[in-house]
GROMACS .gro file of C-alpha atoms in nm:
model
  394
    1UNK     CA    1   1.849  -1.969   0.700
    2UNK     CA    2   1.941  -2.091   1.033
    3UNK     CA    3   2.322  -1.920   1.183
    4UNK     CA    4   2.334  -1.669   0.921
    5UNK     CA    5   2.321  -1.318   0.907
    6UNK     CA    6   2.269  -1.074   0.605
    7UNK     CA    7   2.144  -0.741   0.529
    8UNK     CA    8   1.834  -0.674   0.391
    9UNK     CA    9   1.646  -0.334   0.219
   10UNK     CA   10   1.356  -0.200   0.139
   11UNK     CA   11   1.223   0.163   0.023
   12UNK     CA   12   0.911   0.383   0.083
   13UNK     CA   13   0.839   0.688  -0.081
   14UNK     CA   14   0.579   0.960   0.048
   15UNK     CA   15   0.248   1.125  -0.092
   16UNK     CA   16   0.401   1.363  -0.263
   17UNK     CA   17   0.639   1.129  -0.481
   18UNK     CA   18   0.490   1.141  -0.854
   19UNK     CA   19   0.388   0.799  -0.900
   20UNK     CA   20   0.212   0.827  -0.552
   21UNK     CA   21   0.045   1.161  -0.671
   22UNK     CA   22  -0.075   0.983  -0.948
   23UNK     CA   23  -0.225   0.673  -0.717
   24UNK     CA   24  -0.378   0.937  -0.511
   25UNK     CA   25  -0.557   1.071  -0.781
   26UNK     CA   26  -0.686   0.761  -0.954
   27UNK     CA   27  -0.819   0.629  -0.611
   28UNK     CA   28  -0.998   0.919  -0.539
   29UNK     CA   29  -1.155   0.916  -0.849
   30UNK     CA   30  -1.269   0.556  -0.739
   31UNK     CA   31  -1.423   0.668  -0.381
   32UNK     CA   32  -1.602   0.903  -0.572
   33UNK     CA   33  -1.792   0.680  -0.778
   34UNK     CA   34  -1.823   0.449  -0.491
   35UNK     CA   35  -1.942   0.672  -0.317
   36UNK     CA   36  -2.231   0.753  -0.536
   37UNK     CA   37  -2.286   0.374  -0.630
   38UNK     CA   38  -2.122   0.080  -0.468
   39UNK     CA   39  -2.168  -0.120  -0.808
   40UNK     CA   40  -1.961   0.155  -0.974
   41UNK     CA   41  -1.681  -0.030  -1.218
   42UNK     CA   42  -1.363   0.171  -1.191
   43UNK     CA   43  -1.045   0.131  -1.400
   44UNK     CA   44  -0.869   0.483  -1.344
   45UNK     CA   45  -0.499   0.554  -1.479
   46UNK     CA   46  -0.313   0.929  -1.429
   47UNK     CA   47  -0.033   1.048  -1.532
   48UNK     CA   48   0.114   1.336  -1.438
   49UNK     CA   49   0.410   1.587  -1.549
   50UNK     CA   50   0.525   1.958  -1.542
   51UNK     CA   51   0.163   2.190  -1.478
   52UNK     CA   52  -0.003   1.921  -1.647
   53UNK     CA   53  -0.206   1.603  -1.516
   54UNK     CA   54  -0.383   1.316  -1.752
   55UNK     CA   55  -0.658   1.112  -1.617
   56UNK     CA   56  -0.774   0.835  -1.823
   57UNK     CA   57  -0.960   0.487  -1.824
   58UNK     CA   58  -1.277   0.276  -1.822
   59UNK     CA   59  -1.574   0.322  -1.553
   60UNK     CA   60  -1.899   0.244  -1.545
   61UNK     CA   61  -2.124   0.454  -1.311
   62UNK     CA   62  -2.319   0.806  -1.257
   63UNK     CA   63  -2.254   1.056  -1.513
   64UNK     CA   64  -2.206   1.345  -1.253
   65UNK     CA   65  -1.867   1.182  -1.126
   66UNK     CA   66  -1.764   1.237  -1.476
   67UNK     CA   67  -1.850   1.549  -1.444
   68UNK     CA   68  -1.625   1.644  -1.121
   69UNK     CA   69  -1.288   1.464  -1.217
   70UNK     CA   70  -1.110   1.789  -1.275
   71UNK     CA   71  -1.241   1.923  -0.900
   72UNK     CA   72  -1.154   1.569  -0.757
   73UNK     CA   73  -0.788   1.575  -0.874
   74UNK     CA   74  -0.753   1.926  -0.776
   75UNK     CA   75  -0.879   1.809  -0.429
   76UNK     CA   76  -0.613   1.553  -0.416
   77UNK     CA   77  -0.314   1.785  -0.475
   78UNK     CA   78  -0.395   2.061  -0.226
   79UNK     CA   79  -0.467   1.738   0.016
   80UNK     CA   80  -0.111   1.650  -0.068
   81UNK     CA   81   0.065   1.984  -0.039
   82UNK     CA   82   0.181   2.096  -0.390
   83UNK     CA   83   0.149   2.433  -0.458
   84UNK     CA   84   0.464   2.507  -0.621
   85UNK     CA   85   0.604   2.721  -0.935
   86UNK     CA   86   0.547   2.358  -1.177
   87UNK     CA   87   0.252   2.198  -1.028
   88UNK     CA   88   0.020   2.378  -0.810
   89UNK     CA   89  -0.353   2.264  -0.726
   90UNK     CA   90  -0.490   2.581  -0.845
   91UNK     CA   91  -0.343   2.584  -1.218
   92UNK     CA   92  -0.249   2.278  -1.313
   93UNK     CA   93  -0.436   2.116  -1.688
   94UNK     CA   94  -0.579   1.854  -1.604
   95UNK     CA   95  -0.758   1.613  -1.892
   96UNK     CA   96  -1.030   1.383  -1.809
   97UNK     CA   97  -1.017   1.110  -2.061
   98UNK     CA   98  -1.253   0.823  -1.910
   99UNK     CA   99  -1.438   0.611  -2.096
  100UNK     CA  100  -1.731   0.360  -2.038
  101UNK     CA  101  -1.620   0.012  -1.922
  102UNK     CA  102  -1.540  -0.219  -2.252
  103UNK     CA  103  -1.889  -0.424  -2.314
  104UNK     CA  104  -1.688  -0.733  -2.364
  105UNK     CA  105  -1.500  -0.733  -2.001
  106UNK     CA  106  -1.869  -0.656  -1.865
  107UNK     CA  107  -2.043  -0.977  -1.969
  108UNK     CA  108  -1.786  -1.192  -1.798
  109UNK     CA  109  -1.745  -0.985  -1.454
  110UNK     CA  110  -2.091  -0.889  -1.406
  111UNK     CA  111  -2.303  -1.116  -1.123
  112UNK     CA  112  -2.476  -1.427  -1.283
  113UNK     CA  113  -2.792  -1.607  -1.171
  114UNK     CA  114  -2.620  -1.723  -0.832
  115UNK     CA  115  -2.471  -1.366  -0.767
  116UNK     CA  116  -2.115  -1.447  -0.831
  117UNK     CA  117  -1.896  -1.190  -1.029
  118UNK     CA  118  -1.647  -1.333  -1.268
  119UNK     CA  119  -1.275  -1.207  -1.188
  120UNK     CA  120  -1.203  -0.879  -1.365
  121UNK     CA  121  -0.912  -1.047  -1.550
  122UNK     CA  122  -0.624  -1.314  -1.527
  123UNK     CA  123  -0.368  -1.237  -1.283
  124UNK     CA  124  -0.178  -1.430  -0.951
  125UNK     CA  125  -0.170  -1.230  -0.628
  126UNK     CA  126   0.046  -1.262  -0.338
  127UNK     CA  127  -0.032  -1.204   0.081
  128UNK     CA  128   0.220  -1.190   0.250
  129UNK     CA  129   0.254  -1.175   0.652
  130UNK     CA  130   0.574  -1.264   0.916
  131UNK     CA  131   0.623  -1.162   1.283
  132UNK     CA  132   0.886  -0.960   1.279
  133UNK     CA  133   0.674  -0.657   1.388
  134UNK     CA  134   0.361  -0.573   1.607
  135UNK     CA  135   0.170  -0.543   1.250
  136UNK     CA  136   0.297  -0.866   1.111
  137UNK     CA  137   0.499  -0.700   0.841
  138UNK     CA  138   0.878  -0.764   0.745
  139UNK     CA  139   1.036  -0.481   0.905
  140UNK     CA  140   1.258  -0.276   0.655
  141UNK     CA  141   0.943  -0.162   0.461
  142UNK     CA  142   0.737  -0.105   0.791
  143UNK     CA  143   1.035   0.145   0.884
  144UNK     CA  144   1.073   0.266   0.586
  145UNK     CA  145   0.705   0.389   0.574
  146UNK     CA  146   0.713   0.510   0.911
  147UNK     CA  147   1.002   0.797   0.896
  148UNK     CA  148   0.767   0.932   0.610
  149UNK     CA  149   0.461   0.952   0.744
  150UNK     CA  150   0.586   1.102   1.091
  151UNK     CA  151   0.758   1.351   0.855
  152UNK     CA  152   0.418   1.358   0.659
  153UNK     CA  153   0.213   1.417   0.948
  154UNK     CA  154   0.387   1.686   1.092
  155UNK     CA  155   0.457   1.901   0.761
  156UNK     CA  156   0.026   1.842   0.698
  157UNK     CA  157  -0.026   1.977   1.059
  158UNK     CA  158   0.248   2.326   1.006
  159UNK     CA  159   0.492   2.185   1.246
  160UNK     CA  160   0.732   2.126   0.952
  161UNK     CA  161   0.665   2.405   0.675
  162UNK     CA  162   1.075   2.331   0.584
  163UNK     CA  163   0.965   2.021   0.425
  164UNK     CA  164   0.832   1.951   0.049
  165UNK     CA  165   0.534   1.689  -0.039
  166UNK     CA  166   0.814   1.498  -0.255
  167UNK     CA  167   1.083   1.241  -0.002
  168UNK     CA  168   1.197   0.892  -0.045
  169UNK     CA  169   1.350   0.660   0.275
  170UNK     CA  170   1.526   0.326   0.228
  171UNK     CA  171   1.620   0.116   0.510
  172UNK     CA  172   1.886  -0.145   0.590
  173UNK     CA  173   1.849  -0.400   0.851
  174UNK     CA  174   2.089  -0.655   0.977
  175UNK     CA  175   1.906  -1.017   1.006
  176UNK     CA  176   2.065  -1.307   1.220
  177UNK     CA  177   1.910  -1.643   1.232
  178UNK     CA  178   1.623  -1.524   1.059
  179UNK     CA  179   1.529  -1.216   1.263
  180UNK     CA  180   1.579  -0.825   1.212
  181UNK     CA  181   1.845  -0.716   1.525
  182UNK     CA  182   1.946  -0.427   1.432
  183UNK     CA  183   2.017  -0.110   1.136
  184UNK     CA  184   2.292  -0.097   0.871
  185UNK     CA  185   2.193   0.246   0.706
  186UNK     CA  186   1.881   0.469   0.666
  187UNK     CA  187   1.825   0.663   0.383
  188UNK     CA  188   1.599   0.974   0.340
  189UNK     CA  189   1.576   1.230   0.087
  190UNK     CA  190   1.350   1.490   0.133
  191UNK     CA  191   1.187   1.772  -0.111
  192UNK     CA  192   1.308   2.144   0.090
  193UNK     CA  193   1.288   2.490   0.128
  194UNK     CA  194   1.587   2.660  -0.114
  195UNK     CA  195   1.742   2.831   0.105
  196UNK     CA  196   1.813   2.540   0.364
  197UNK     CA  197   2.149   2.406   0.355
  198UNK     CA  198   2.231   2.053   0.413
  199UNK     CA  199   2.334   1.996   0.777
  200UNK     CA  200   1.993   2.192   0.838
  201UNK     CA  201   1.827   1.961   0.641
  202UNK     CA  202   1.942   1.684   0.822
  203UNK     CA  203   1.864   1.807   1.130
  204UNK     CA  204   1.525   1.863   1.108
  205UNK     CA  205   1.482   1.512   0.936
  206UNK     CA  206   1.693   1.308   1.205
  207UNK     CA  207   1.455   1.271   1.502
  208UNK     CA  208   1.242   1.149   1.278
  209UNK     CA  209   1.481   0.828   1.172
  210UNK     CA  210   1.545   0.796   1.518
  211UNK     CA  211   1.178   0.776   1.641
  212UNK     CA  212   1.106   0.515   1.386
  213UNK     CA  213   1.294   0.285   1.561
  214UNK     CA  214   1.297   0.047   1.892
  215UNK     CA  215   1.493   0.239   2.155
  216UNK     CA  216   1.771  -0.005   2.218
  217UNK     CA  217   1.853   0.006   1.877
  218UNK     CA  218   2.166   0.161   1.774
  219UNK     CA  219   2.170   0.400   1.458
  220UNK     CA  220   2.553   0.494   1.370
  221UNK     CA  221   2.578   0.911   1.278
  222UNK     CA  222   2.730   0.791   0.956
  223UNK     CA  223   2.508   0.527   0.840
  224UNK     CA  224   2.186   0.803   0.847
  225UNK     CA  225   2.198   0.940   0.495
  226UNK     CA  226   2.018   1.271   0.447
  227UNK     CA  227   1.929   1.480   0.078
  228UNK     CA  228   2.319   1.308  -0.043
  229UNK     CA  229   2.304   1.454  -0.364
  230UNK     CA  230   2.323   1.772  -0.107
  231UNK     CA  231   1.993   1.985  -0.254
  232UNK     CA  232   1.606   1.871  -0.336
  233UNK     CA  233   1.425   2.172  -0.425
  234UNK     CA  234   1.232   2.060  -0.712
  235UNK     CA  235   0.988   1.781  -0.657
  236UNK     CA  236   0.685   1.629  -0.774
  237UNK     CA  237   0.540   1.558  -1.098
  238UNK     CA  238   0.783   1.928  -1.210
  239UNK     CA  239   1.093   1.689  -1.137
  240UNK     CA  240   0.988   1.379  -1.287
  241UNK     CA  241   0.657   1.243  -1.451
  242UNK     CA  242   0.429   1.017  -1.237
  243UNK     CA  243   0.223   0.701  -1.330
  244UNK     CA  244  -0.060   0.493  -1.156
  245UNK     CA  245   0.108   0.185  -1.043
  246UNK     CA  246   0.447   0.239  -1.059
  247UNK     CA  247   0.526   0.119  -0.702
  248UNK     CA  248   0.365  -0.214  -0.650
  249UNK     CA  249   0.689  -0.294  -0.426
  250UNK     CA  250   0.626   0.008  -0.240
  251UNK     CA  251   0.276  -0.108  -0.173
  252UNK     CA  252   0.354  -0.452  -0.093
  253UNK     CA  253   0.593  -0.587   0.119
  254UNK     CA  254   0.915  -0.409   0.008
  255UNK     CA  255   1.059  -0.722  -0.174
  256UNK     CA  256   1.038  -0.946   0.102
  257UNK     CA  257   0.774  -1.115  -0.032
  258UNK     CA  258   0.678  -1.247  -0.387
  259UNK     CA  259   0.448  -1.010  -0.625
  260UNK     CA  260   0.232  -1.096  -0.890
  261UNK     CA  261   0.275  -0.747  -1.057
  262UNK     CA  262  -0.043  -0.600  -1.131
  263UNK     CA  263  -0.090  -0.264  -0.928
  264UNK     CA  264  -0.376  -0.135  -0.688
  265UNK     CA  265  -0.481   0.208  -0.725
  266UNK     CA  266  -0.748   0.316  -0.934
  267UNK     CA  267  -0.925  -0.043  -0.954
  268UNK     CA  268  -1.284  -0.131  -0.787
  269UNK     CA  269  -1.326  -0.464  -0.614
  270UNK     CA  270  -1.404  -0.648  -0.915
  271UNK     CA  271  -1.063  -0.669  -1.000
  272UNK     CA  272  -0.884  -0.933  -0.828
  273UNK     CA  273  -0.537  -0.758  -0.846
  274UNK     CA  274  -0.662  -0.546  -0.540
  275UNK     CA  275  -0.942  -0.734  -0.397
  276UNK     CA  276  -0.755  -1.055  -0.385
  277UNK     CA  277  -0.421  -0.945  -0.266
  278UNK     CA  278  -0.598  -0.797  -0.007
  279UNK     CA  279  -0.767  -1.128   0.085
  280UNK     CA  280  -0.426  -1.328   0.046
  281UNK     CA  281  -0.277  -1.061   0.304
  282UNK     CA  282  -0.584  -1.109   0.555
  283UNK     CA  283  -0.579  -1.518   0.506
  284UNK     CA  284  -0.158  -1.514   0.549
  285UNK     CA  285  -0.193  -1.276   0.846
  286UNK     CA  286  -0.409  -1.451   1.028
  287UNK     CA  287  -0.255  -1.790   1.000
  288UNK     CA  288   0.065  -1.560   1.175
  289UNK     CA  289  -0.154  -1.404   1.402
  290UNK     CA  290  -0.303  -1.772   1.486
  291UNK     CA  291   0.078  -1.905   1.541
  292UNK     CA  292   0.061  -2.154   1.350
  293UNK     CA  293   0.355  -2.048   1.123
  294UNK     CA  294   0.590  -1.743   1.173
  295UNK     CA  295   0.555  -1.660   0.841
  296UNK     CA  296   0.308  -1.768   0.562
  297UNK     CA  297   0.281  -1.654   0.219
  298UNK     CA  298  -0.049  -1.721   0.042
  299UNK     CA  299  -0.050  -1.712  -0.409
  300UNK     CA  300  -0.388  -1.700  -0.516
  301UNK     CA  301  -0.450  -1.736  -0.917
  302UNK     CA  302  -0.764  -1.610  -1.140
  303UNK     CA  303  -0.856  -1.672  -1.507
  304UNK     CA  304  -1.134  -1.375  -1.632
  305UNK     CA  305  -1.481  -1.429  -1.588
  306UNK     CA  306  -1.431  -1.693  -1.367
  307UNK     CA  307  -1.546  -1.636  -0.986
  308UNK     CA  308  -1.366  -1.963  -0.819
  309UNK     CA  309  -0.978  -1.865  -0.797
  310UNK     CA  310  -0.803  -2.140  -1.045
  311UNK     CA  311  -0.529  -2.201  -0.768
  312UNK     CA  312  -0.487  -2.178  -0.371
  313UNK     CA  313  -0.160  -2.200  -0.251
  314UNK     CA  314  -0.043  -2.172   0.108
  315UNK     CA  315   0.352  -2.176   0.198
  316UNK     CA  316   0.482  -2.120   0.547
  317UNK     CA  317   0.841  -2.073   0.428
  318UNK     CA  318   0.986  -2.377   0.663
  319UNK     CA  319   0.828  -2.174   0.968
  320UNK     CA  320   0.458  -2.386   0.983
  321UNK     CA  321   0.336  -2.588   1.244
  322UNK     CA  322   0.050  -2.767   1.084
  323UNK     CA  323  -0.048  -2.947   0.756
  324UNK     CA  324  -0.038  -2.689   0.485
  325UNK     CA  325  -0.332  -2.867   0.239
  326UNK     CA  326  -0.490  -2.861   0.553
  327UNK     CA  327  -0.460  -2.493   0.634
  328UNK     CA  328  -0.516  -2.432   0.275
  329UNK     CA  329  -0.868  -2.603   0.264
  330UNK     CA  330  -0.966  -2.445   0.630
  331UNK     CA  331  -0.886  -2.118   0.463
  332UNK     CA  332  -1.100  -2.163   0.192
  333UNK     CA  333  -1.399  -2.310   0.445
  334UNK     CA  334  -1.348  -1.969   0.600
  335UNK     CA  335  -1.407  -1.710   0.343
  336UNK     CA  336  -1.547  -1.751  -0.002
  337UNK     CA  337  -1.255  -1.655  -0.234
  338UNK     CA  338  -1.449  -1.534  -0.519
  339UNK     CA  339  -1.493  -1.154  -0.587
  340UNK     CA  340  -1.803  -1.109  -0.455
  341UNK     CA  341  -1.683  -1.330  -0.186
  342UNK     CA  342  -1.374  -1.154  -0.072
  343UNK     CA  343  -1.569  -0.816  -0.127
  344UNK     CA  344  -1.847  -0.919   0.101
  345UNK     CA  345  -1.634  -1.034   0.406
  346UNK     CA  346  -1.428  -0.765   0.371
  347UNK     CA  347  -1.659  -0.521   0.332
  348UNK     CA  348  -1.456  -0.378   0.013
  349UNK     CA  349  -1.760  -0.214  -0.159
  350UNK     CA  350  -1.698   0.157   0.041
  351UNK     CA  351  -1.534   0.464  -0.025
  352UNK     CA  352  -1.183   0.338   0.185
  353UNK     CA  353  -0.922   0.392  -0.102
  354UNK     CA  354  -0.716   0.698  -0.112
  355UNK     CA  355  -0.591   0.660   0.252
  356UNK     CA  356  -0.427   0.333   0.049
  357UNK     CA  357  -0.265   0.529  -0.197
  358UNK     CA  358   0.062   0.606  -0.001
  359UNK     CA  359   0.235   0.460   0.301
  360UNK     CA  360   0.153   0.092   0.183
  361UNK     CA  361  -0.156  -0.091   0.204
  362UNK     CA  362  -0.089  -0.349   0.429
  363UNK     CA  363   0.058  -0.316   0.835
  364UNK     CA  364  -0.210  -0.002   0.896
  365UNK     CA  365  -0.481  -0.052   1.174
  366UNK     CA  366  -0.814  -0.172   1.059
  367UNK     CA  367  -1.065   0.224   1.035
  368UNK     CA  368  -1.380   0.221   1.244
  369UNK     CA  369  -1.516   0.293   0.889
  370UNK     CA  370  -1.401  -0.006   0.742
  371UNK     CA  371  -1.062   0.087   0.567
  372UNK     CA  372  -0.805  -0.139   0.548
  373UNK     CA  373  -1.040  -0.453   0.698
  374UNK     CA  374  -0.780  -0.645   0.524
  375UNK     CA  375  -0.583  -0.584   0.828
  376UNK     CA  376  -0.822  -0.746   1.096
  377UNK     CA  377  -0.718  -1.060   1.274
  378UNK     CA  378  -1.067  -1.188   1.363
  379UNK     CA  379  -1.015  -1.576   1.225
  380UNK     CA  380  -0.703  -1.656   1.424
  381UNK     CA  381  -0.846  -1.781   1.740
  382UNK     CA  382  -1.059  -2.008   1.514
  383UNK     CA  383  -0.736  -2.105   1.317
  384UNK     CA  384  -0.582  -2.190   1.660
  385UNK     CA  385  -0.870  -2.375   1.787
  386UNK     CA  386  -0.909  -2.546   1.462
  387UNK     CA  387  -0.533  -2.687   1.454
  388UNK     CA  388  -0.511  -2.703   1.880
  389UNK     CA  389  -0.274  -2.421   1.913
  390UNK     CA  390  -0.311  -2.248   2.258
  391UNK     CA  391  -0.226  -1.871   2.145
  392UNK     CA  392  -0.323  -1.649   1.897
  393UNK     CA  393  -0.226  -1.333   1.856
  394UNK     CA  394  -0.511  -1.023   1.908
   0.00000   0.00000   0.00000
């Protein structure tokens, strides 16, 4: 890696993309049991389409959630904005098809005589942190999501009514010796008001590339791509069906990192394809945050019905500064990696989900409520003390 330079990409899409509409959905459908029972067992899947939205899956909690699925996806649209001609909050079918939680999976998950929950299936997860960025995040997908939520954030509040729900962003960096220095192109496309022509288009969504970005950095007028395909008026799941799951990438680390490919939304604590991704993120940030590696990539591997994780495996990527079967077994002195474990220390058991569901789950500021305590950097001054480094990051 050392002396060479290359480019590097990653995407983000907003709230309004379909397969985020559909994460949106199936997590709110999770606070809400949650809510109403932090035991709830939530497996939610939606798909949505043209007027039409499916909701399916296995739960296991009060009845009268069951009973307000239809209200709680409607709730979730009109959050997100869509109240067009082919998908509007108001008239939209929507089909509630959950189902109780499969008796089988239940015997092996549920808390035995020492309180430990069996992993809610097989599966490998991957945490990822580096310190290219304030939030410990590769760049290009921290970016990425930022140019979309900015635009986000401003359409929400009426300073933006020209913009749709539905946008996507993809950014190129430039990396030398190992570190981002600089942008190749920026992407966005971005859902519009008809009558807006192109150049308009891409002057409204400009400042918004620019402010994404350190100040010294230089953005070339013809690497900014804007709406190329020159018109984005239909958006949404009425310009192409949505799934729960679909953007795992997205989510993650924007291919800078490995992925063990099972998805987020819609899934309670129990299963380890959230819960412990989020726990390999918090362990490998930390250990960044700590300095004793610049970047540090954590697997962690589950077999169903099982509480102990199979396999713990720590990799600094050539960046560490200490014994890795060392850091590994600190780690693991440091929080219980079982699902009750990881759910207790972080706290996991709450409502915190649908502010997940788009703009990535890791690289967000730890909630006063408790969302996104994944993010939290409270065991890297013991990590430093522990391995007699003198700084840690706060």
């Amino acid at each position: 890696m050392k002396n060479k330079s290359w480019l590097f990409t990653s995407e983000s899409v907003s709230e309004g993309h379909p397969d985020k509409v559909c994460d949106r959905i199936s997590d709110a459908v999770l606070d809400a049991f949650l809510s109403e029972d932090p035991e709830a067992r939530v497996g939610c899947e939606t798909l949505a389409t043209t007027h039409h939205v499916t909701i399916a899956g296995e739960v296991r909690g009060p009845d009268s959630v069951l009973k307000r699925v239809e209200e709680i996806a409607r709730d979730a649209i009109r959050d997100i904005g869509y109240e067009q001609l082919g998908f509007s909050w108001k008239d939209a079918e929507i089909i509630n098809r959950l189902h109780a939680q499969s008796g089988d999976i239940a015997q092996g998950v549920d808390a035995g005589d020492k309180g430990e929950e069996g992993a809610g299936d097989q599966g490998i997860m991957f945490g990822y942190a580096c310190n290219e960025t304030d939030e410990l995040m590769p760049a290009p997908i921290q970016f990425a999501h930022r140019i979309l939520r900015y635009m986000a954030e401003d359409r929400k509040a009426g300073k933006r009514p020209e913009f749709g729900p539905d946008s996507k962003s993809q950014v190129t960096l430039k990396y030398e010796n190992g570190k981002p220095v600089g942008v190749d192109t920026v992407l966005v496309s971005t859902q519009h008001m008809e009558e807006m022509t192109q150049d308009e288009v891409r002057a409204l969504v400009e400042p918004y590339i620019r402010r994404a970005f350190p100040e010294d950095w230089n953005l070339p007028d013809n690497k900014i791509l804007v709406n190329p395909t020159g018109r984005f008026i239909t958006g949404g799941p009425d310009g192409d069906a949505g799934l729960t799951g679909r953007k795992i990438i997205v989510d993650t680390y924007g291919g800078a990192a490995l992925h063990g490919g099972g998805a987020f939304s819609g899934k309670d604590p129990t299963k380890v394809d959230r819960s412990a991704a989020y726990a390999a993120r918090y362990l490998a940030k930390n250990v960044v945050a700590a300095g004793l590696a610049d970047k540090c990539q954590i697997q962690l591997a589950y077999a169903i019905g099982v509480p102990e994780p199979v396999a713990v495996y720590v990799d600094t990527l050539g960046t560490g500064r200490v014994d890795e079967e060392k850091l590994s077994q600190k780690l693991r002195e440091m929080v219980r990696l079982t699902p009750r474990g990881i759910r207790d220390h972080l706290d996991l058991h709450r409502p915190i989900y649908q502010r997940t569901a788009a703009y990535g789950h890791f690289g967000r500021a730890p909630d006063a409520d408790g969302g996104f305590s994944w993010e939290r950097t409270d065991l890297a001054q013991e990590l430093a003390s522990t391995f007699g480094v003198s700084r840690a990051a706060e």
